Amino acid sequence: MESLIPTLIFVLTEIDAGNSTRITIRSTVSNKKLTRDDESTLYYLTFEILRIMNVVDLYIKMSSSSFSLKKINPKMRSLLRLATFLLKVEKKPIEYVNEILEPYYQQIESLQLNTILESIQAITENLLYENKFDLASRFSIKYYTPTWIIRKYLSRWNEKFTKELLVSFLQNLPMYVRVNTLKADFKQIISVFEDRNISYELINEIQNLIKIVYSETPIPRLPEFDEGKFVIQQKASALVSHVLDPKPGEKILDMCASPGGKTSHIAALLGSGENIEAIDINEDRIKILAKRLELLGVKSTKIIKSDSRTLYKKTQTKFDKILLDPPCSSSGTYSSRPEMKWRLKQRDLRWYTKLQSDLLNSASKLIESEGCIVYSTCSLFQEENHDIISSFLKENTNFSLTEANPILGLSSELLDNKAQELYPHLHETEGFFIAKIKKED
Ligand SMILES: C[S@@+](CC[C@H](N)C(=O)[O-])C[C@H]1O[C@@H](n2cnc3c(N)ncnc32)[C@H](O)[C@@H]1O
């Protein structure tokens, strides 16, 4: 643990600066050649600190009025968060925390680390609830989520449902792998897992998807993963391509394709990447997409850097099936991306919904008559899901909802029970929304 401290401070600081948690940890593990034990400690501490960051920060703010957590040096902020977590959550002795962190601590407003730790030590859990009278504010402390997000949940679901959802965001979801049938067959991957004593469960509803129950070896360290014979993909994400239901010969468009989880799945379902066009607006993400499709043996897919909002102005091509998996608030993924709940601001939602509805309008101009558009997000906010679909249908009466089969989630009453939503506490997967709309002849 002691030798990991500079690495932990570095990782927390990078994430604080807006970088992705998983990518930061993964690249740090490989650059620093961490042992497997250090890797799991790094994952554990980073994720746990991020999950409960509002309370960690509250302890620090309550400990002293002489500095502002937002304004101090980012490394010191990370160090104080780590110290508070070790002290209050891991219940490590104050002398130990001070001793291991002191060498990295620079005075803040002439405060010694030990002084801050002593104040934090004295703050009881009850004090955190001071002046938190309404349910959303109390839940915010208890389930470590911004109050405004809890208010949104409580306005849609009852207290019990909200509580269960919030608890599930504090736990790890099972890992799923999808056999990449362009490079391996199901039996081959099953025998790899059996040879390595990896326990797994089959997911009957989704072909070639396997839930990992326990594995001594981290799954990404298996050679078959590096060879692209299987991919790690959440159950809900793997469901989307089945709802699209691509058929050989159909022209398929993936409007927001990178990093290619769904494009590669569509190609695997078709047995080839031909007839697929994969678009992304971002230069770096196009490179990631191209690399990933190559690794996964997806050939002949057209990869295009373009803005899908205006694509219809640049092409005469019409598509039989379109997948629209636009950027979203990621509010269904707090269990694997806890940093997202602290990054999202209320005003960001308006930006997302404008982009989502512009992209859907563009999709409507690119689809053939009788063709289908599948719209999916990893969000649980109604504005990004039901509202986008219902206002689109209101303005485009030549489109109608069709069942987003196979339905593994809850069918959405707000959309005639035709769209579906998946919830971590009910379906052991990330929160997701999937709707399918058809253009009438
Ligand atoms: C949710 S991710 C897509 C994930 C992908 N479908 C998968 O399953 O791996 C959204 C992607 O949309 C891209 N994007 C954002 N705005 C876009 C636009 N106007 N046109 C095309 N792509 C866009 C982003 O760069 C990002 O890669």
Coordinates of C-alpha atoms and ligand atoms in Angstrom, one line a residue:
M1 CA 0.0 0.0 0.0
E2 CA 2.7 2.5 1.0
S3 CA 4.6 2.1 -2.2
L4 CA 1.4 2.7 -4.2
I5 CA 0.7 6.2 -2.7
P6 CA 2.3 8.3 -5.4
T7 CA 0.5 6.2 -8.0
L8 CA -2.8 6.6 -6.2
I9 CA -2.4 10.4 -6.0
F10 CA -1.5 10.5 -9.7
V11 CA -4.5 8.4 -10.7
L12 CA -7.0 10.4 -8.6
T13 CA -5.6 13.6 -9.9
E14 CA -5.9 12.5 -13.5
I15 CA -9.5 11.5 -13.0
D16 CA -10.2 14.8 -11.2
A17 CA -8.9 16.5 -14.3
G18 CA -11.6 14.9 -16.4
N19 CA -9.9 11.7 -17.6
S20 CA -11.6 8.4 -17.8
T21 CA -11.2 6.2 -14.7
R22 CA -10.7 2.9 -16.5
I23 CA -8.4 4.2 -19.2
T24 CA -6.3 6.0 -16.5
I25 CA -6.0 3.0 -14.3
R26 CA -5.3 0.6 -17.2
S27 CA -2.5 2.8 -18.7
T28 CA -1.0 3.4 -15.2
V29 CA -0.9 -0.3 -14.5
S30 CA 0.8 -1.0 -17.8
N31 CA 3.3 2.0 -17.7
K32 CA 4.3 1.2 -14.1
K33 CA 4.2 -2.5 -14.6
L34 CA 2.2 -3.0 -11.4
T35 CA 1.9 -6.4 -9.8
R36 CA -1.5 -8.0 -9.8
D37 CA -1.9 -7.3 -6.0
D38 CA -1.1 -3.6 -6.6
E39 CA -3.4 -3.5 -9.6
S40 CA -6.3 -4.7 -7.5
T41 CA -5.5 -2.3 -4.6
L42 CA -5.4 0.6 -7.1
Y43 CA -8.7 -0.4 -8.7
Y44 CA -10.4 -0.9 -5.3
L45 CA -9.2 2.3 -3.7
T46 CA -9.8 4.5 -6.7
F47 CA -13.3 3.2 -7.3
E48 CA -14.4 3.3 -3.6
I49 CA -13.1 6.9 -3.2
L50 CA -14.9 8.0 -6.4
R51 CA -18.1 6.3 -5.4
I52 CA -18.4 8.2 -2.1
M53 CA -16.7 11.4 -3.1
N54 CA -19.4 13.8 -1.9
V55 CA -19.1 12.5 1.6
V56 CA -15.3 12.4 1.5
D57 CA -15.3 16.0 0.4
L58 CA -17.8 17.0 3.0
Y59 CA -15.5 15.7 5.8
I60 CA -12.6 17.7 4.4
K61 CA -14.7 20.9 4.0
M62 CA -16.1 20.5 7.5
S63 CA -12.6 20.0 8.9
S64 CA -11.4 23.5 8.2
S65 CA -12.6 26.8 7.0
S66 CA -9.2 28.1 6.1
F67 CA -9.0 26.6 2.6
S68 CA -11.3 25.8 -0.3
L69 CA -11.0 22.2 -1.5
K70 CA -11.8 23.5 -5.1
K71 CA -8.9 26.0 -5.1
I72 CA -6.0 24.0 -3.6
N73 CA -3.4 22.2 -5.6
P74 CA -5.1 19.2 -7.3
K75 CA -2.5 16.7 -5.9
M76 CA -3.2 17.9 -2.4
R77 CA -6.9 17.5 -3.1
S78 CA -6.3 13.9 -4.1
L79 CA -4.0 13.3 -1.1
L80 CA -6.7 14.7 1.3
R81 CA -9.3 12.5 -0.3
L82 CA -7.1 9.4 0.1
A83 CA -6.3 10.3 3.7
T84 CA -10.0 10.9 4.6
F85 CA -11.0 7.6 3.0
L86 CA -8.3 5.6 4.9
L87 CA -9.3 7.4 8.2
K88 CA -13.1 7.3 8.0
V89 CA -14.0 4.4 5.8
E90 CA -11.1 2.0 6.2
K91 CA -10.8 3.1 9.9
K92 CA -7.0 3.2 9.8
P93 CA -5.3 4.7 12.8
I94 CA -4.6 8.4 12.5
E95 CA -0.9 8.0 13.2
Y96 CA -0.6 5.5 10.4
V97 CA -2.4 7.7 7.8
N98 CA -0.3 10.7 8.8
E99 CA 2.9 8.7 8.6
I100 CA 2.4 7.2 5.2
L101 CA 1.0 10.4 3.6
E102 CA 3.1 13.1 5.3
P103 CA 6.1 12.7 2.9
Y104 CA 3.8 13.8 0.0
Y105 CA 1.9 16.5 1.8
Q106 CA 2.6 20.2 1.2
Q107 CA 1.3 22.7 3.8
I108 CA -2.1 24.2 2.9
E109 CA -2.6 27.7 4.5
S110 CA 0.1 26.7 7.0
L111 CA -1.9 23.6 8.1
Q112 CA -0.1 20.4 8.9
L113 CA -1.7 17.2 7.6
N114 CA -2.0 15.9 11.2
T115 CA -4.1 19.0 12.1
I116 CA -6.6 18.4 9.3
L117 CA -6.8 14.6 10.1
E118 CA -7.5 15.3 13.7
S119 CA -10.4 17.6 12.8
I120 CA -11.7 15.0 10.3
Q121 CA -11.4 12.3 12.9
A122 CA -13.6 14.3 15.2
I123 CA -16.5 14.7 12.7
T124 CA -19.2 12.1 13.5
E125 CA -21.4 10.6 10.8
N126 CA -24.4 12.3 12.4
L127 CA -22.8 15.7 11.8
L128 CA -22.9 15.1 8.1
Y129 CA -26.7 15.1 8.2
E130 CA -26.9 18.5 9.8
N131 CA -29.4 20.7 8.0
K132 CA -30.2 17.9 5.6
F133 CA -33.9 17.7 6.3
D134 CA -35.5 16.5 3.0
L135 CA -35.3 13.0 1.8
A136 CA -33.2 13.8 -1.3
S137 CA -30.6 15.5 0.7
R138 CA -30.4 12.7 3.2
F139 CA -30.3 10.1 0.5
S140 CA -27.5 12.1 -1.1
I141 CA -25.3 11.5 2.0
K142 CA -26.5 7.9 2.5
Y143 CA -26.2 6.8 -1.1
Y144 CA -23.4 9.1 -2.2
T145 CA -25.2 10.7 -5.2
P146 CA -25.8 14.4 -6.1
T147 CA -29.1 15.7 -4.6
W148 CA -30.4 16.9 -7.9
I149 CA -30.1 13.5 -9.4
I150 CA -31.9 11.9 -6.5
R151 CA -34.7 14.4 -6.8
K152 CA -35.1 13.3 -10.5
Y153 CA -35.2 9.7 -9.4
L154 CA -37.7 10.4 -6.7
S155 CA -40.0 12.3 -9.0
R156 CA -40.2 9.2 -11.2
W157 CA -39.9 6.2 -8.9
N158 CA -41.0 5.5 -5.3
E159 CA -38.6 5.5 -2.4
K160 CA -38.0 1.7 -2.4
F161 CA -37.2 1.6 -6.1
T162 CA -34.9 4.6 -5.9
K163 CA -33.1 3.2 -2.8
E164 CA -32.5 -0.2 -4.6
L165 CA -31.2 1.6 -7.7
L166 CA -28.9 3.8 -5.7
V167 CA -27.5 0.8 -3.7
S168 CA -26.8 -1.1 -6.9
F169 CA -24.7 1.9 -8.2
L170 CA -22.4 1.3 -5.2
Q171 CA -21.7 -2.3 -6.1
N172 CA -19.7 -3.9 -8.9
L173 CA -21.8 -5.3 -11.8
P174 CA -21.0 -8.7 -13.1
M175 CA -18.6 -8.8 -16.1
Y176 CA -19.9 -10.2 -19.4
V177 CA -17.9 -11.4 -22.4
R178 CA -19.2 -11.8 -25.9
V179 CA -17.6 -14.4 -28.0
N180 CA -16.4 -12.8 -31.2
T181 CA -17.7 -15.2 -33.7
L182 CA -15.7 -13.6 -36.5
K183 CA -12.6 -15.0 -34.8
A184 CA -13.6 -17.8 -32.5
D185 CA -16.4 -20.1 -31.7
F186 CA -18.4 -20.4 -28.6
K187 CA -17.1 -23.9 -27.7
Q188 CA -13.5 -22.7 -28.0
I189 CA -14.0 -19.9 -25.5
I190 CA -15.9 -22.1 -23.1
S191 CA -13.0 -24.6 -23.1
V192 CA -10.5 -21.8 -22.5
F193 CA -12.6 -20.8 -19.4
E194 CA -12.8 -24.4 -18.2
D195 CA -9.1 -25.0 -18.6
R196 CA -8.5 -21.9 -16.5
N197 CA -11.1 -22.8 -13.8
I198 CA -13.1 -19.6 -14.7
S199 CA -16.6 -20.0 -13.4
Y200 CA -19.3 -18.6 -15.7
E201 CA -22.9 -18.7 -16.5
L202 CA -24.5 -18.7 -20.0
I203 CA -27.0 -16.0 -20.8
N204 CA -29.7 -17.9 -22.6
E205 CA -31.4 -14.8 -24.0
I206 CA -28.3 -13.5 -25.8
Q207 CA -26.4 -15.8 -28.0
N208 CA -22.6 -16.0 -27.4
L209 CA -22.8 -13.9 -24.2
I210 CA -21.2 -15.3 -21.0
K211 CA -21.4 -13.9 -17.5
I212 CA -18.1 -14.3 -15.6
V213 CA -18.9 -15.5 -12.1
Y214 CA -15.3 -15.9 -10.8
S215 CA -11.9 -15.8 -12.3
E216 CA -8.5 -15.9 -10.6
T217 CA -6.9 -14.4 -13.7
P218 CA -8.1 -11.0 -14.7
I219 CA -10.1 -11.6 -17.9
P220 CA -8.3 -8.8 -19.9
R221 CA -5.0 -10.7 -19.2
L222 CA -6.2 -13.8 -21.1
P223 CA -4.3 -14.1 -24.5
E224 CA -7.7 -14.8 -26.3
F225 CA -8.7 -11.3 -25.2
D226 CA -5.7 -9.7 -26.8
E227 CA -6.3 -11.8 -29.9
G228 CA -9.9 -10.4 -30.2
K229 CA -11.5 -13.8 -29.8
F230 CA -13.9 -12.3 -27.2
V231 CA -14.8 -8.8 -26.0
I232 CA -15.9 -7.5 -22.7
Q233 CA -19.4 -6.1 -23.2
Q234 CA -22.2 -5.3 -20.8
K235 CA -25.4 -7.4 -21.2
A236 CA -27.5 -4.4 -22.0
S237 CA -25.1 -3.1 -24.6
A238 CA -25.0 -6.6 -26.3
L239 CA -28.8 -6.6 -26.4
V240 CA -28.9 -3.5 -28.6
S241 CA -27.5 -5.2 -31.7
H242 CA -30.0 -8.0 -31.3
V243 CA -32.8 -5.4 -31.2
L244 CA -31.4 -3.9 -34.4
D245 CA -31.6 -7.5 -35.9
P246 CA -29.4 -6.9 -38.9
K247 CA -30.0 -9.3 -41.9
P248 CA -27.5 -10.1 -44.6
G249 CA -27.9 -7.8 -47.6
E250 CA -29.3 -4.9 -45.6
K251 CA -27.5 -1.6 -45.6
I252 CA -26.6 -0.7 -42.0
L253 CA -25.5 2.6 -40.6
D254 CA -24.0 3.0 -37.1
M255 CA -24.2 6.8 -36.5
C256 CA -22.1 7.1 -33.4
A257 CA -19.8 4.1 -33.6
S258 CA -16.6 4.5 -31.6
P259 CA -15.2 2.5 -29.8
G260 CA -17.0 -0.1 -31.9
G261 CA -18.7 -2.4 -29.3
K262 CA -21.9 -2.4 -31.2
T263 CA -20.5 -2.1 -34.8
S264 CA -18.3 -5.2 -34.2
H265 CA -21.3 -7.0 -32.8
I266 CA -23.5 -6.2 -35.8
A267 CA -20.7 -7.4 -38.0
A268 CA -20.4 -10.7 -36.0
L269 CA -24.2 -11.2 -36.3
L270 CA -24.0 -10.7 -40.1
G271 CA -20.8 -12.8 -40.4
S272 CA -19.1 -9.9 -42.2
G273 CA -18.5 -6.1 -41.9
E274 CA -19.6 -5.5 -45.5
N275 CA -22.7 -3.2 -45.9
I276 CA -21.9 -1.5 -42.6
E277 CA -21.0 2.2 -42.4
A278 CA -19.6 3.3 -39.1
I279 CA -19.4 7.0 -38.4
D280 CA -17.9 9.0 -35.6
I281 CA -17.2 12.8 -35.4
N282 CA -14.0 12.5 -33.3
E283 CA -10.7 12.0 -35.0
D284 CA -9.1 10.2 -32.0
R285 CA -12.1 8.0 -31.6
I286 CA -12.1 7.1 -35.3
K287 CA -8.6 5.8 -34.8
I288 CA -9.7 3.7 -31.8
L289 CA -12.6 2.4 -33.8
A290 CA -10.5 1.4 -36.7
K291 CA -7.9 -0.3 -34.5
R292 CA -10.7 -2.2 -32.6
L293 CA -12.5 -3.4 -35.8
E294 CA -9.2 -4.6 -37.1
L295 CA -8.4 -6.5 -34.0
L296 CA -11.9 -8.1 -34.0
G297 CA -11.5 -9.2 -37.6
V298 CA -14.3 -6.8 -39.0
K299 CA -13.3 -6.3 -42.6
S300 CA -14.8 -4.1 -45.3
T301 CA -16.8 -1.8 -42.9
K302 CA -16.6 1.7 -44.1
I303 CA -15.3 3.9 -41.3
I304 CA -16.1 7.6 -41.9
K305 CA -15.2 10.6 -39.8
S306 CA -18.2 12.9 -40.1
D307 CA -20.9 14.7 -38.2
S308 CA -23.9 12.4 -38.3
R309 CA -26.2 15.4 -37.6
T310 CA -25.6 16.6 -41.2
L311 CA -24.7 13.3 -42.9
Y312 CA -28.0 13.4 -44.8
K313 CA -26.8 16.5 -46.7
K314 CA -23.7 14.7 -47.9
T315 CA -25.0 11.4 -49.1
Q316 CA -27.8 10.0 -51.3
T317 CA -27.5 6.6 -49.6
K318 CA -30.5 5.3 -47.7
F319 CA -30.1 2.6 -45.1
D320 CA -32.3 -0.3 -44.1
K321 CA -31.3 -0.3 -40.5
I322 CA -29.7 2.5 -38.4
L323 CA -28.2 2.3 -35.0
L324 CA -28.2 5.5 -33.1
D325 CA -26.3 5.2 -29.8
P326 CA -25.6 8.9 -29.1
P327 CA -23.5 10.5 -26.4
C328 CA -25.6 10.7 -23.2
S329 CA -25.3 11.6 -19.5
S330 CA -24.2 7.9 -18.8
S331 CA -26.6 8.0 -15.8
G332 CA -27.1 4.2 -16.0
T333 CA -23.4 3.5 -15.5
Y334 CA -22.5 4.9 -12.1
S335 CA -21.5 1.5 -10.9
S336 CA -18.6 1.2 -13.4
R337 CA -18.1 4.9 -14.0
P338 CA -18.7 6.6 -10.6
E339 CA -16.9 9.8 -11.7
M340 CA -19.8 10.5 -14.1
K341 CA -22.3 11.3 -11.3
W342 CA -20.0 14.1 -10.0
R343 CA -19.1 15.5 -13.5
L344 CA -22.6 15.8 -14.8
K345 CA -24.2 19.2 -14.2
Q346 CA -27.9 19.9 -14.7
R347 CA -27.2 22.3 -17.6
D348 CA -25.3 19.5 -19.5
L349 CA -28.5 17.6 -19.9
R350 CA -29.8 20.3 -22.2
W351 CA -26.7 19.9 -24.4
Y352 CA -27.1 16.1 -24.6
T353 CA -30.9 16.2 -25.4
K354 CA -30.3 18.7 -28.2
L355 CA -27.6 16.6 -29.7
Q356 CA -29.7 13.4 -29.4
S357 CA -32.7 14.9 -31.0
D358 CA -30.6 16.4 -33.9
L359 CA -29.1 13.0 -34.5
L360 CA -32.5 11.3 -34.5
N361 CA -33.8 13.8 -37.0
S362 CA -30.8 13.2 -39.2
A363 CA -31.4 9.4 -38.9
S364 CA -35.0 9.9 -40.1
K365 CA -33.7 11.4 -43.3
L366 CA -31.2 8.6 -43.9
I367 CA -33.6 5.6 -43.4
E368 CA -35.4 3.7 -46.2
S369 CA -39.1 3.3 -46.2
E370 CA -40.0 0.4 -43.8
G371 CA -36.5 0.7 -42.4
C372 CA -35.9 0.7 -38.6
I373 CA -33.9 3.0 -36.3
V374 CA -32.7 1.6 -33.0
Y375 CA -32.1 4.4 -30.5
S376 CA -30.2 3.4 -27.3
T377 CA -28.6 5.2 -24.4
C378 CA -26.9 4.2 -21.2
S379 CA -29.0 6.8 -19.4
L380 CA -32.0 6.4 -17.1
F381 CA -33.2 10.0 -17.5
Q382 CA -36.5 10.4 -19.1
E383 CA -35.4 13.5 -21.0
E384 CA -32.8 11.6 -22.9
N385 CA -35.0 8.6 -23.6
H386 CA -38.8 8.7 -23.6
D387 CA -39.0 12.5 -24.3
I388 CA -36.7 12.3 -27.3
I389 CA -38.7 9.5 -28.8
S390 CA -42.1 10.9 -28.1
S391 CA -41.4 14.4 -29.4
F392 CA -39.8 12.8 -32.5
L393 CA -42.9 10.7 -33.1
K394 CA -45.2 13.7 -32.6
E395 CA -43.3 15.7 -35.3
N396 CA -42.8 12.7 -37.6
T397 CA -46.1 11.0 -38.1
N398 CA -44.7 8.7 -40.8
F399 CA -42.7 6.9 -38.1
S400 CA -44.1 4.6 -35.4
L401 CA -42.7 2.6 -32.5
T402 CA -42.1 -1.1 -33.0
E403 CA -41.3 -3.6 -30.2
A404 CA -37.7 -3.4 -29.1
N405 CA -37.5 -7.2 -29.1
P406 CA -36.1 -9.3 -27.5
I407 CA -37.3 -7.5 -24.3
L408 CA -35.1 -8.4 -21.3
G409 CA -35.7 -5.2 -19.4
L410 CA -38.9 -3.5 -18.2
S411 CA -41.1 -2.5 -21.1
S412 CA -41.7 1.2 -20.9
E413 CA -45.3 2.1 -20.2
L414 CA -44.6 5.7 -21.3
L415 CA -44.0 4.3 -24.8
D416 CA -46.9 1.8 -25.2
N417 CA -44.7 -0.9 -23.6
K418 CA -42.7 -1.1 -26.8
A419 CA -39.4 0.4 -25.7
Q420 CA -37.4 -1.2 -22.9
E421 CA -35.3 -0.1 -19.9
L422 CA -32.8 -2.1 -18.1
Y423 CA -31.8 -1.4 -14.5
P424 CA -28.7 -2.6 -12.5
H425 CA -30.7 -3.7 -9.5
L426 CA -33.2 -5.7 -11.6
H427 CA -31.3 -6.9 -14.6
E428 CA -27.6 -7.3 -13.4
T429 CA -26.4 -4.8 -16.1
E430 CA -25.9 -1.1 -16.7
G431 CA -29.0 1.1 -16.9
F432 CA -30.0 1.3 -20.5
F433 CA -32.9 2.4 -22.7
I434 CA -33.6 0.9 -26.1
A435 CA -36.4 1.9 -28.5
K436 CA -37.0 0.9 -32.1
I437 CA -38.9 3.0 -34.6
K438 CA -40.0 2.2 -38.1
K439 CA -40.5 4.4 -41.1
E440 CA -43.9 3.7 -42.6
D441 CA -44.1 3.1 -46.4
Ligands
LIG1 C1 -22.0 6.4 -26.6 S1 -20.6 6.6 -27.7 C2 -21.0 5.3 -28.8 C3 -20.6 3.9 -28.3 C4 -20.6 2.9 -29.4 N1 -21.9 2.9 -30.1 C5 -20.2 1.5 -28.9 O1 -21.1 0.7 -28.7 O2 -19.1 1.2 -28.8 C6 -21.0 8.0 -28.6 C7 -20.1 8.3 -29.7 O3 -20.7 9.3 -30.5 C8 -19.7 10.2 -31.1 N2 -20.3 11.4 -31.5 C9 -20.7 12.5 -30.8 N3 -21.3 13.4 -31.6 C10 -21.4 12.9 -32.8 C11 -21.8 13.4 -34.1 N4 -22.4 14.6 -34.2 N5 -21.7 12.6 -35.2 C12 -21.1 11.4 -35.1 N6 -20.6 10.9 -33.9 C13 -20.7 11.6 -32.8 C14 -18.7 10.3 -29.9 O4 -17.4 10.7 -30.4 C15 -18.7 8.9 -29.3 O5 -17.7 8.1 -29.8

